mmCIF file of C-alpha atoms in Angstrom:
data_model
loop_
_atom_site.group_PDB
_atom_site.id
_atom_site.type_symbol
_atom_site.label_atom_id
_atom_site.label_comp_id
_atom_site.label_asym_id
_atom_site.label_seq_id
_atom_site.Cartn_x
_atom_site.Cartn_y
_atom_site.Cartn_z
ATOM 1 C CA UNK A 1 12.608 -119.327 -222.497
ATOM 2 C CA UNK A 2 11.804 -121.524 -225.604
ATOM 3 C CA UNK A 3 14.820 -122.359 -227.986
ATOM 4 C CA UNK A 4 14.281 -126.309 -229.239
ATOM 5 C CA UNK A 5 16.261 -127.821 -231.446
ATOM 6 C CA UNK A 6 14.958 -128.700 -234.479
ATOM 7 C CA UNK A 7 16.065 -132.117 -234.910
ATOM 8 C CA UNK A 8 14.925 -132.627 -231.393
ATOM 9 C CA UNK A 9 11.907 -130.564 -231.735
ATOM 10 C CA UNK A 10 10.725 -132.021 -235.008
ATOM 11 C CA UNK A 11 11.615 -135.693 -233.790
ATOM 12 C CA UNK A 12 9.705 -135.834 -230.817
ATOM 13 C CA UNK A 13 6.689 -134.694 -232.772
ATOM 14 C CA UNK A 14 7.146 -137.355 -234.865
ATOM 15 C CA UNK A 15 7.442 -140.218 -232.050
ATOM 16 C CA UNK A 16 4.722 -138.639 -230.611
ATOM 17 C CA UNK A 17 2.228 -138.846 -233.352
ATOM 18 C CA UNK A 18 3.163 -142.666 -233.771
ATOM 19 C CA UNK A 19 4.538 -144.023 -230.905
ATOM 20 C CA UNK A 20 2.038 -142.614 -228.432
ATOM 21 C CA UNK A 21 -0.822 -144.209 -230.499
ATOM 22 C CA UNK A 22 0.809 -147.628 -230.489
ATOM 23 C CA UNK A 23 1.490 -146.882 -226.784
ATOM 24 C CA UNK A 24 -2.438 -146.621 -226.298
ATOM 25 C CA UNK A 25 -3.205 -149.593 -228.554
ATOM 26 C CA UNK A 26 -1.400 -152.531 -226.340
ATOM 27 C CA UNK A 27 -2.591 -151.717 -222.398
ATOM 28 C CA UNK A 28 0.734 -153.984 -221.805
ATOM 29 C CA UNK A 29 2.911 -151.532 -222.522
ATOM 30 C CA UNK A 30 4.878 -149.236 -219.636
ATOM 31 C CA UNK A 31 5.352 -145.480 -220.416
ATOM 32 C CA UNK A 32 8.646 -144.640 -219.430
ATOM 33 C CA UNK A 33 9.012 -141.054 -218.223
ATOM 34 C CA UNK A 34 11.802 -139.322 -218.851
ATOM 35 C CA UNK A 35 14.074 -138.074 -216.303
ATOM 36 C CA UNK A 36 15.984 -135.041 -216.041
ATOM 37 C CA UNK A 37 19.789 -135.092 -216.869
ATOM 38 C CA UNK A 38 22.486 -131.842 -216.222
ATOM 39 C CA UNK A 39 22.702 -130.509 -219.559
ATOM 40 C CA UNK A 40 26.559 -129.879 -221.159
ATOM 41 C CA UNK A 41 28.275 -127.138 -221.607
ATOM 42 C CA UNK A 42 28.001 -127.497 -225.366
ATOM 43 C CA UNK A 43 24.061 -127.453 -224.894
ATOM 44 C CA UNK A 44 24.066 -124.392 -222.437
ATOM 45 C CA UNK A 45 26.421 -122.371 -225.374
ATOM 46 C CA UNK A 46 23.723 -123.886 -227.851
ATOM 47 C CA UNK A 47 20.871 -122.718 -226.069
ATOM 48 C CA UNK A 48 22.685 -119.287 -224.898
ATOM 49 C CA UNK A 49 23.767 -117.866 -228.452
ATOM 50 C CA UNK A 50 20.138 -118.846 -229.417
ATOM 51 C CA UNK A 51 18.632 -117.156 -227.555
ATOM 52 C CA UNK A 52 20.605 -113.726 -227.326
ATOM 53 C CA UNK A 53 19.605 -113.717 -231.136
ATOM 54 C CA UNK A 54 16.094 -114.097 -229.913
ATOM 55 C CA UNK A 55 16.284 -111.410 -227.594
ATOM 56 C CA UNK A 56 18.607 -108.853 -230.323
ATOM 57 C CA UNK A 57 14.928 -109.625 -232.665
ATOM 58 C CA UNK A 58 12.725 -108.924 -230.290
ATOM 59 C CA UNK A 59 14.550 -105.707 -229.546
ATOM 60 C CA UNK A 60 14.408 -104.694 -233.104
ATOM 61 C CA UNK A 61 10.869 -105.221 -233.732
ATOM 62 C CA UNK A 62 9.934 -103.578 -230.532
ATOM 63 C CA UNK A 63 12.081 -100.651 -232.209
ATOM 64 C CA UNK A 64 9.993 -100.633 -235.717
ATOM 65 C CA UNK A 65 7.200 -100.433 -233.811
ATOM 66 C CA UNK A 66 8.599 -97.349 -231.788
ATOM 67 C CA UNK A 67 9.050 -99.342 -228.367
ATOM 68 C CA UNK A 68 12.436 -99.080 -226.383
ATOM 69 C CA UNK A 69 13.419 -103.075 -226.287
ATOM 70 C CA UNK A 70 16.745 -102.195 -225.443
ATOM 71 C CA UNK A 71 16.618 -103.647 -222.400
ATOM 72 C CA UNK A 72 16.045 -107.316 -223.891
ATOM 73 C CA UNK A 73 19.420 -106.601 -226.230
ATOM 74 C CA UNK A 74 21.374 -105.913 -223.308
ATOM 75 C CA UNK A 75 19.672 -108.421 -220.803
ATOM 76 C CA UNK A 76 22.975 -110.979 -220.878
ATOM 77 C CA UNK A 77 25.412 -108.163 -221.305
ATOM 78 C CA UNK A 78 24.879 -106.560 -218.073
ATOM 79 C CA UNK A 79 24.333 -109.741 -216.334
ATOM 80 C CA UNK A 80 27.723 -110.508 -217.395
ATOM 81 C CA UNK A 81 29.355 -107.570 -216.970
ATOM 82 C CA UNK A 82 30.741 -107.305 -220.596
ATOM 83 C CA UNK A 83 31.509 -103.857 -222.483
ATOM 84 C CA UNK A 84 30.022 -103.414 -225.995
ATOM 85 C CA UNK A 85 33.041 -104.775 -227.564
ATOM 86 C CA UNK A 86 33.006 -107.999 -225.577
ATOM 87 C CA UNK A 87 29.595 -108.706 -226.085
ATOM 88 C CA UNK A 88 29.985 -107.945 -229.731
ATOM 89 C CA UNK A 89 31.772 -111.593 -229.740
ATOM 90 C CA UNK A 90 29.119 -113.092 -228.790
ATOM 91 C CA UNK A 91 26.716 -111.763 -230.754
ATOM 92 C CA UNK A 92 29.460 -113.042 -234.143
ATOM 93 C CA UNK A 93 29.217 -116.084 -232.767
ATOM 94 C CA UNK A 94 25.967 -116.660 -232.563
ATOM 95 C CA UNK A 95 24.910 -115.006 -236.132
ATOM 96 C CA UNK A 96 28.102 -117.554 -237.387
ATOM 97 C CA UNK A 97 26.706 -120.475 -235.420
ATOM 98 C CA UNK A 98 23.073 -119.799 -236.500
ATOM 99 C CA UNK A 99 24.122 -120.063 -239.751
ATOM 100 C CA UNK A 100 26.383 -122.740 -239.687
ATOM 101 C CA UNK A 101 23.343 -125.127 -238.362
ATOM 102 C CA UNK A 102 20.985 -123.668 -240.846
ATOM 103 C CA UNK A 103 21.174 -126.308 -243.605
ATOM 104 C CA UNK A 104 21.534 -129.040 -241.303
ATOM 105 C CA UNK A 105 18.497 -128.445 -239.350
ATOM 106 C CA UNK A 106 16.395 -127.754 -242.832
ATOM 107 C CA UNK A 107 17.862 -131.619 -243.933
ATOM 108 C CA UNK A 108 16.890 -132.949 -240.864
ATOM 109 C CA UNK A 109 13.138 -131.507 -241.445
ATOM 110 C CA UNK A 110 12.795 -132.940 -244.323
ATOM 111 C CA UNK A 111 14.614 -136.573 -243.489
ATOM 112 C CA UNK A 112 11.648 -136.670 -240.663
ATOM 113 C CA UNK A 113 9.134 -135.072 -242.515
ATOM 114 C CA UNK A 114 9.637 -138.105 -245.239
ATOM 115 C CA UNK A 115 9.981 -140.652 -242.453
ATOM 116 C CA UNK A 116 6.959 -139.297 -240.779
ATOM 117 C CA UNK A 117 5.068 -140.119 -244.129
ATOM 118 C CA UNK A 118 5.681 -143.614 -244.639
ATOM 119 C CA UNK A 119 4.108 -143.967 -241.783
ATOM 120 C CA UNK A 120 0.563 -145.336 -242.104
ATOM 121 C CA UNK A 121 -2.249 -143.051 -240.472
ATOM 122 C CA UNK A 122 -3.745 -143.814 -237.487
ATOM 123 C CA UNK A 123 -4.568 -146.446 -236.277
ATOM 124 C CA UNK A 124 -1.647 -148.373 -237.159
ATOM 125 C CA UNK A 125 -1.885 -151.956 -238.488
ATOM 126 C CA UNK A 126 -1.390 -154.630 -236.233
ATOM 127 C CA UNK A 127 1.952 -156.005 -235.887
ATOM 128 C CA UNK A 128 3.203 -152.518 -237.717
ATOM 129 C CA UNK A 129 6.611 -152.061 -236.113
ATOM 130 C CA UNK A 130 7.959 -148.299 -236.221
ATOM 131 C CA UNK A 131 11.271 -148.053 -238.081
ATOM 132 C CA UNK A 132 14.398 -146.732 -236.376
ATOM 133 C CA UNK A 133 15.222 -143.335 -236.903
ATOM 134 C CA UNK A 134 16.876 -142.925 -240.447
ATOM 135 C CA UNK A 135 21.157 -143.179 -239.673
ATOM 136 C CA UNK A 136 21.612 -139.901 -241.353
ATOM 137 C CA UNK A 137 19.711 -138.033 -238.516
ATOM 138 C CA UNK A 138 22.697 -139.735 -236.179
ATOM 139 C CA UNK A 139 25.283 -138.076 -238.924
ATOM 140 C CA UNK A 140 23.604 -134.468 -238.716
ATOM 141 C CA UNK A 141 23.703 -134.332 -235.042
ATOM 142 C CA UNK A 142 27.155 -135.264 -235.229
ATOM 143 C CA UNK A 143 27.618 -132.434 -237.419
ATOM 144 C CA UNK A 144 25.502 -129.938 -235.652
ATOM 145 C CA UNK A 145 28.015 -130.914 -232.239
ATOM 146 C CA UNK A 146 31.070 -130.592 -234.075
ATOM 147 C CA UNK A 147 29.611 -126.715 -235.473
ATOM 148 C CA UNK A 148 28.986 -125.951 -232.254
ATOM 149 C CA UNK A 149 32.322 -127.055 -230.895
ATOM 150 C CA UNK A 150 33.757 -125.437 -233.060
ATOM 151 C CA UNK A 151 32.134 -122.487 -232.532
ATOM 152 C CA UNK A 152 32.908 -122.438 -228.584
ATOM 153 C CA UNK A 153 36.241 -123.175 -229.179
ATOM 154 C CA UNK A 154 36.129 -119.674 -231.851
ATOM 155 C CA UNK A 155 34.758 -117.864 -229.094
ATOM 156 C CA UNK A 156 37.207 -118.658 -226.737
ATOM 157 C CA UNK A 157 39.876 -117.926 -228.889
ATOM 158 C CA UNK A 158 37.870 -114.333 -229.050
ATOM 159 C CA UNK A 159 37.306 -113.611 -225.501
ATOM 160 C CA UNK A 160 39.959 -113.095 -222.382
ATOM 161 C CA UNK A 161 40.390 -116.298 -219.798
ATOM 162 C CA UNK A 162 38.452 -113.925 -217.356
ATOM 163 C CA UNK A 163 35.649 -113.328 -220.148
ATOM 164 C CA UNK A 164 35.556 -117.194 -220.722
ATOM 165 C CA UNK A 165 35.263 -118.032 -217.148
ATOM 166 C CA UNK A 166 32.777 -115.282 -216.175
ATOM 167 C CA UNK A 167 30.524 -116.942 -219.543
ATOM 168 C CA UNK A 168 30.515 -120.515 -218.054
ATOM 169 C CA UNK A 169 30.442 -119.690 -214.391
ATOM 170 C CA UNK A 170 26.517 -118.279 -216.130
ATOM 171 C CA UNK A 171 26.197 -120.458 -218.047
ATOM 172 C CA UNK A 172 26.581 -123.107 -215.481
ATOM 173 C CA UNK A 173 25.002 -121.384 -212.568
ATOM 174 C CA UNK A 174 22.031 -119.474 -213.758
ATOM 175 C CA UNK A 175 21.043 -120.986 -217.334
ATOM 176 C CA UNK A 176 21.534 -124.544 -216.535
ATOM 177 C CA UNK A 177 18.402 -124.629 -214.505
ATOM 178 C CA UNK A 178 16.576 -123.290 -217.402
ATOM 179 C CA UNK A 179 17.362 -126.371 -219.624
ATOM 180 C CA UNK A 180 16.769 -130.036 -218.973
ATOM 181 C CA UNK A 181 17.347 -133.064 -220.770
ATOM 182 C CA UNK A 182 14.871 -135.636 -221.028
ATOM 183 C CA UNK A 183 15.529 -139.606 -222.160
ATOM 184 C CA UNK A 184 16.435 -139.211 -225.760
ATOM 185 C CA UNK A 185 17.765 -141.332 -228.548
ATOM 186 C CA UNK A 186 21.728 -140.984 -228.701
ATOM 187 C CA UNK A 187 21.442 -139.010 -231.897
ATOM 188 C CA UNK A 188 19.396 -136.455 -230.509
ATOM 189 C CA UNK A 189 21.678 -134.486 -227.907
ATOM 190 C CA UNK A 190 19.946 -131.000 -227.622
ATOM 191 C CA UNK A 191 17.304 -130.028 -225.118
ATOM 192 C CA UNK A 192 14.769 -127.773 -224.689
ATOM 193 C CA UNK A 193 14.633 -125.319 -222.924
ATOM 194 C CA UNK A 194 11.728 -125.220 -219.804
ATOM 195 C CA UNK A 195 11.275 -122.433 -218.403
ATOM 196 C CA UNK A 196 11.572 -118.324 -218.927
ATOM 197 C CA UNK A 197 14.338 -117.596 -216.372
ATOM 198 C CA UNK A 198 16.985 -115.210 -218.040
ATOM 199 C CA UNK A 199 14.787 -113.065 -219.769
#
């Protein structure tokens, strides 16, 4: 199951590109590897809504093309026990939530996509320090957090307690080990997700 965040997605690209050649450059330098941290509950909503939407496409285009991919729209339903008009909440929450991240997540492109250019190519001149991160990247994930607050809070308002705790007992139990979060800079708070458990 693949669902990155594009801020995180795009980002690490970027560090990669740079950092990993000035990395190679000074033999003094110790790669740090990243270690795994429990994603949040946010994160596993995040990464959940995604990727029903993922599943609802592939279901449809498996349709057009005269294929039964009912199975994939329905995968999280039954797993969750929810009728059709409980698990219609979920799928208006992630359509809203989708949306609502849409034009942050095309800024953020471009913010790194311009960073990423005033870069010089490889191999960097000596003594050329990478700049931080630009400080509106810190803003946007702010932003995307608070949508996606937001949106769980929505969605709880939607759904029964029992609905709610049957979600995040899921959530929790059987997604979390899907999703790991790796040593990131604090404006980058998504993950990505690791494996294909849940489909």
């Amino acid at each position: 199951m693949r669902c990155k965040n594009p801020i995180t997605s795009i980002m690490l690209v970027m560090l990669t590109m740079t950092g990993g050649s000035l990395f190679s450059q000074d033999p003094g330098v110790v790669k740090v590897q990243p270690t795994k941290t429990p994603p949040t509950l946010p994160v596993l909503y995040r990464h959940f809504l995604a990727y029903q939407l993922h599943l609802e496409r592939r279901a449809d285009a498996l349709k057009q093309a005269g294929k039964d991919g009912e199975d994939l729209r329905t995968h999280f339903q039954k797993r969750l026990g929810f009728s059709n008009g409980e698990f219609t909440k979920i799928h208006t929450s992630a359509l809203h939530l989708e949306k609502a991240l849409q034009d942050k997540d095309a800024e953020a492109r471009k913010i790194i996509k311009d960073a990423h250019a005033a870069i010089p190519k490889r191999p960097l001149p000596k003594g050329f320090v990478i700049p931080p991160p630009p400080p509106r990247l810190k803003e946007l994930q702010a932003e995307r957090d608070a949508a996606i607050s937001s949106e769980i809070e929505t969605l709880h308002k939607n759904l029964t307690p029992d609905d709610v705790e049957k979600l995040e007992t899921f959530l929790k139990k059987d997604l979390a080990s899907a999703v790991t979060v790796g040593t990131l800079p604090d404006h980058i708070s998504q993950p990505s997700m690791l494996s294909r458990r849940g489909k």
